[in-house]
Amino acid sequence: MKKIINDMSYIEFNHVSFGYPSRNGHEEIIRDFSLKIEKGEFLVVIGQSGCGKSTLLSLLEGLILPQKGSITIEGKEVTGPDLRKSIIFQHDSLFPWMTVEKNVRFGIRQARSGISRREEKEQAYQALLQVGMEKEGSKYPGELSGGMQQRTAIARTFAMDSDIFLMDEPFGAVDPRRRTMLQELLVSLWQKKEKEVRPKTVIFVTHDIDEAVFLGDRILYLRKKGQYEEVKVPLQRPRKIGELTGSQCFCSFRKIITELFEEEGGVTE
Amino acid sequence: MKKAICSLPFFLWVILVFLILMPGKRETESCTVFLIVVCTLGGLWILRCFQGKFIETLHDILTLVFVLLLIWELFCTKLDMAHPVLVPSPENVFQVFVTQRRLMVTGIFSSMELLLAGMILGLTLGVGFGIAAGWIPRLNRMLFPIARVISPIPPIIYTPYVVALMPSFRSASVAVVVLGIFWPAFMNTVLRVTGMEKKLLDSARALCPNTWTMLSRILFPYVWPGIIRNLRVTLSTSFLILTMAEMMGASSGLGYFIKNYSDYANYTNVAAGIILVGAVVSILNMGIGLLERRLIKWK
């Protein structure tokens, strides 16, 4: 792998501030936030509700732009959405007027223009197969449960095969059994690509501590206004959720994060 | 079936049929057409009940319709208590559908042609500009305030002027319908595009569609159901405007049919014309309902 020049990290937040206008003038969500993310890293962002986790993802995607500071990817400033990165929200990521299959195909077509229709269809089928949605291809999102909609959105994101996955509590609405399956699928997808030329970088927002420890290389506990604590998770991969949850290592990480939550006076879910 | 026969509308219907067949005080034309209409109404409903589909609303509506027809028949034909010119007998009114059928059919075609032309043009322009103005903020800031001033002006007000302004009556009618439809369609589309759910918009933006894809695959399908749903209102408005225009300078059409005969104080034909307009609008509305179910499967 080529060494990135000038010791620059893959993704960098440099003194980023962002806020929304509010009744009291201006409410800052993130103030002077700096962070480096390496290529191929799996970063989990965890924190209380309203601490700005989702704002962080929107900023990185380019849906909103920082009011102060800058965000760079490979040294280039983020000025808007592009296809190197794909974002997936907790819900409502699908277009209700397109069938499940069309939704996935739309994403594929956007990501790879010039693809033949047959290939597009085949890739969409494979993506839906991965998340167990291949039989629902002709249904509209409105006919599906929240979890199924989310699996479709995940299939679309995976099929688009971007370099950077920005995931905002993507498995929140999915039932526990599927959730484990999807977590493992995500990890396998991320690991598989790590061996190839284009490693995937995942920034994953959650409020589930187990999920955070299971998935992340590094966990960022976000406090109010963009202050954060970092916890590195050097657990060996591949991780098996069934084996991990009882282990001492896992519990100690779990404890560290739980304490961070309690320190702020919040209850964990 | 039993429920239908024991019901109020059935009872009213039987009385009505008997009443029609009985001789009355007022001289009328043949009662055949009126009888056919009443029998068809009742027959269709009984058939519906026979199929096991007892619909309460339909039951209530028919009760009201039969009561009104009974009153009309009783006071005009049977007792001759109403004004003979102003309130024509139902027998005579329904007979017009046979004697004037040629004029009525050409009238329907003439009106529908203008209505459809105006509606299609008005909707295309309104939705097209609406999507553009909803999506491009600068265009929105320019057009929306103007639309807010112009759209509340009822098109009926400038109908006479447009009729005078345009070279032919037909182009004037289309222009009036276009004007009547354009502004509401434009306003609705702009509001719907600017009010699009943020998550949906963000998802779309994150997929980096080019402007054309954004317009055709995201924004248009998003506003389309609202337009179809508004089409019923749009249709009524356009029809109102069109008949209005037809009353001013046409030589055919449904509005002309009514206006022409009311000038000659032939209220029998006027009444028949009104019933015809009602029937045509109802059929159009049913068509829109069908279109809605066909085109918008995802709602």
Coordinates of N, CA and C in Angstrom, one line a residue, chain A residues 20 58 61-64 81-83 85-87 89-98 102 106-107 109-110 140 142 156 160 168, chain B residues 192 196-210 213-214 216-223 225 295-299:
Chain A
Y20 N -26.5 25.3 14.5 CA -27.8 25.6 13.9 C -28.3 26.9 14.5
S58 N -22.9 13.8 8.7 CA -23.4 14.7 7.7 C -22.3 15.7 7.2
E61 N -20.0 13.6 5.0 CA -20.6 13.3 3.7 C -20.6 14.5 2.9
G62 N -20.7 15.7 3.5 CA -20.7 16.9 2.7 C -22.1 17.4 2.5
L63 N -23.1 16.8 3.3 CA -24.5 17.3 3.2 C -24.6 18.7 3.9
I64 N -23.8 18.9 4.9 CA -23.6 20.2 5.5 C -22.2 20.6 5.5
P81 N -21.4 16.1 -1.3 CA -21.4 14.7 -1.4 C -20.7 14.2 -2.7
D82 N -20.0 13.1 -2.6 CA -19.5 12.4 -3.8 C -19.6 10.9 -3.6
L83 N -19.2 10.2 -4.6 CA -19.5 8.7 -4.6 C -18.4 7.9 -4.0
K85 N -17.8 8.2 -0.9 CA -18.4 7.9 0.4 C -19.9 7.7 0.3
S86 N -20.4 6.8 1.1 CA -21.9 6.6 1.0 C -22.4 6.6 2.5
I87 N -23.6 7.2 2.6 CA -24.1 7.4 4.0 C -25.4 6.6 4.1
F89 N -28.7 6.2 6.8 CA -29.3 6.8 8.0 C -30.0 5.7 8.7
Q90 N -30.5 6.1 9.9 CA -31.2 5.1 10.8 C -32.5 4.6 10.1
H91 N -33.2 5.5 9.4 CA -34.4 5.1 8.7 C -34.6 6.1 7.5
D92 N -35.6 5.7 6.7 CA -36.0 6.6 5.6 C -34.9 6.9 4.6
S93 N -34.1 6.0 4.3 CA -33.1 6.2 3.3 C -33.6 5.9 1.9
L94 N -34.7 5.1 1.8 CA -35.1 4.6 0.5 C -36.1 5.6 -0.1
F95 N -36.2 5.4 -1.5 CA -37.2 6.2 -2.2 C -38.5 5.4 -2.2
P96 N -39.5 6.0 -1.7 CA -40.8 5.2 -1.5 C -41.4 4.9 -2.9
W97 N -41.1 5.6 -3.9 CA -41.7 5.3 -5.2 C -41.0 4.3 -6.1
M98 N -39.9 3.8 -5.6 CA -39.1 2.8 -6.3 C -39.3 1.5 -5.5
K102 N -35.4 -1.6 -7.5 CA -35.1 -0.3 -8.2 C -34.3 0.6 -7.3
F106 N -30.8 1.8 -8.5 CA -30.5 3.2 -8.6 C -29.1 3.6 -8.0
G107 N -28.9 3.0 -6.8 CA -27.6 3.3 -6.2 C -26.4 2.7 -7.0
R109 N -26.3 2.2 -10.3 CA -26.2 3.0 -11.5 C -25.5 4.3 -11.2
Q110 N -25.8 4.9 -10.0 CA -25.1 6.1 -9.7 C -23.6 5.9 -9.5
Y140 N -42.7 -2.4 -2.6 CA -42.3 -1.0 -2.4 C -42.0 -0.8 -0.9
G142 N -42.9 1.1 1.4 CA -44.1 1.2 2.2 C -44.8 -0.1 2.6
R156 N -28.2 -1.5 -0.6 CA -27.8 -0.5 -1.6 C -26.4 0.1 -1.3
M160 N -23.1 -0.3 -3.7 CA -22.4 0.8 -4.3 C -20.9 0.8 -4.1
D168 N -25.2 5.7 10.2 CA -25.8 6.4 11.3 C -26.8 5.4 11.9
Chain B
R192 N -44.4 21.5 -2.4 CA -44.0 20.1 -2.1 C -42.5 19.8 -2.3
M196 N -39.9 18.9 1.0 CA -39.5 17.5 0.9 C -38.7 17.1 2.2
E197 N -39.0 15.8 2.7 CA -38.4 15.4 3.9 C -36.9 15.4 3.8
K198 N -36.3 15.9 4.9 CA -34.9 16.2 4.8 C -34.1 14.9 4.6
K199 N -34.5 13.8 5.3 CA -33.8 12.5 5.2 C -33.8 12.1 3.8
L200 N -35.0 12.2 3.1 CA -35.1 11.7 1.8 C -34.2 12.5 0.8
L201 N -34.2 13.8 1.1 CA -33.4 14.7 0.2 C -31.9 14.4 0.4
D202 N -31.6 14.2 1.7 CA -30.2 13.9 2.0 C -29.7 12.6 1.3
S203 N -30.6 11.6 1.4 CA -30.3 10.3 0.8 C -30.1 10.5 -0.7
A204 N -31.0 11.3 -1.3 CA -30.9 11.6 -2.7 C -29.6 12.3 -3.0
R205 N -29.3 13.3 -2.3 CA -28.1 14.1 -2.5 C -26.8 13.3 -2.3
A206 N -26.9 12.4 -1.4 CA -25.7 11.5 -1.1 C -25.4 10.6 -2.3
L207 N -26.4 10.3 -3.1 CA -26.2 9.4 -4.3 C -25.7 10.2 -5.5
C208 N -25.5 11.5 -5.3 CA -24.9 12.4 -6.3 C -25.6 12.3 -7.7
P209 N -26.9 12.4 -7.7 CA -27.5 12.4 -9.1 C -27.2 13.7 -9.8
N210 N -27.1 13.7 -11.1 CA -27.0 14.9 -11.9 C -28.3 15.6 -11.9
T213 N -31.2 13.6 -13.5 CA -31.7 12.5 -12.7 C -32.4 12.9 -11.5
M214 N -31.9 14.0 -10.9 CA -32.6 14.5 -9.7 C -34.0 14.9 -10.0
S216 N -35.9 14.1 -12.8 CA -36.8 13.1 -13.4 C -37.0 11.9 -12.5
R217 N -36.0 11.4 -11.7 CA -36.2 10.2 -10.9 C -36.4 10.5 -9.5
I218 N -36.2 11.7 -9.0 CA -36.4 11.9 -7.5 C -37.6 12.9 -7.4
L219 N -37.4 14.1 -7.9 CA -38.4 15.2 -7.6 C -39.7 14.9 -8.3
F220 N -39.7 14.5 -9.6 CA -40.9 14.3 -10.3 C -41.7 13.2 -9.7
P221 N -41.2 12.0 -9.4 CA -42.0 11.0 -8.8 C -42.5 11.4 -7.4
Y222 N -41.7 12.2 -6.8 CA -42.1 12.7 -5.4 C -43.3 13.6 -5.5
V223 N -43.4 14.5 -6.4 CA -44.5 15.4 -6.5 C -45.7 14.9 -7.2
P225 N -47.7 12.1 -7.1 CA -49.0 11.7 -6.4 C -49.8 12.9 -5.9
L295 N -51.5 4.5 -11.5 CA -50.2 5.1 -11.6 C -49.4 5.1 -10.3
I296 N -50.1 5.3 -9.2 CA -49.4 5.4 -8.0 C -49.5 4.1 -7.1
K297 N -48.7 3.2 -7.4 CA -48.8 1.9 -6.7 C -48.2 1.9 -5.4
W298 N -47.3 2.8 -5.2 CA -46.5 2.8 -4.0 C -47.2 3.5 -2.8
K299 N -48.3 4.2 -3.0 CA -48.9 4.9 -1.9 C -49.8 3.9 -1.1

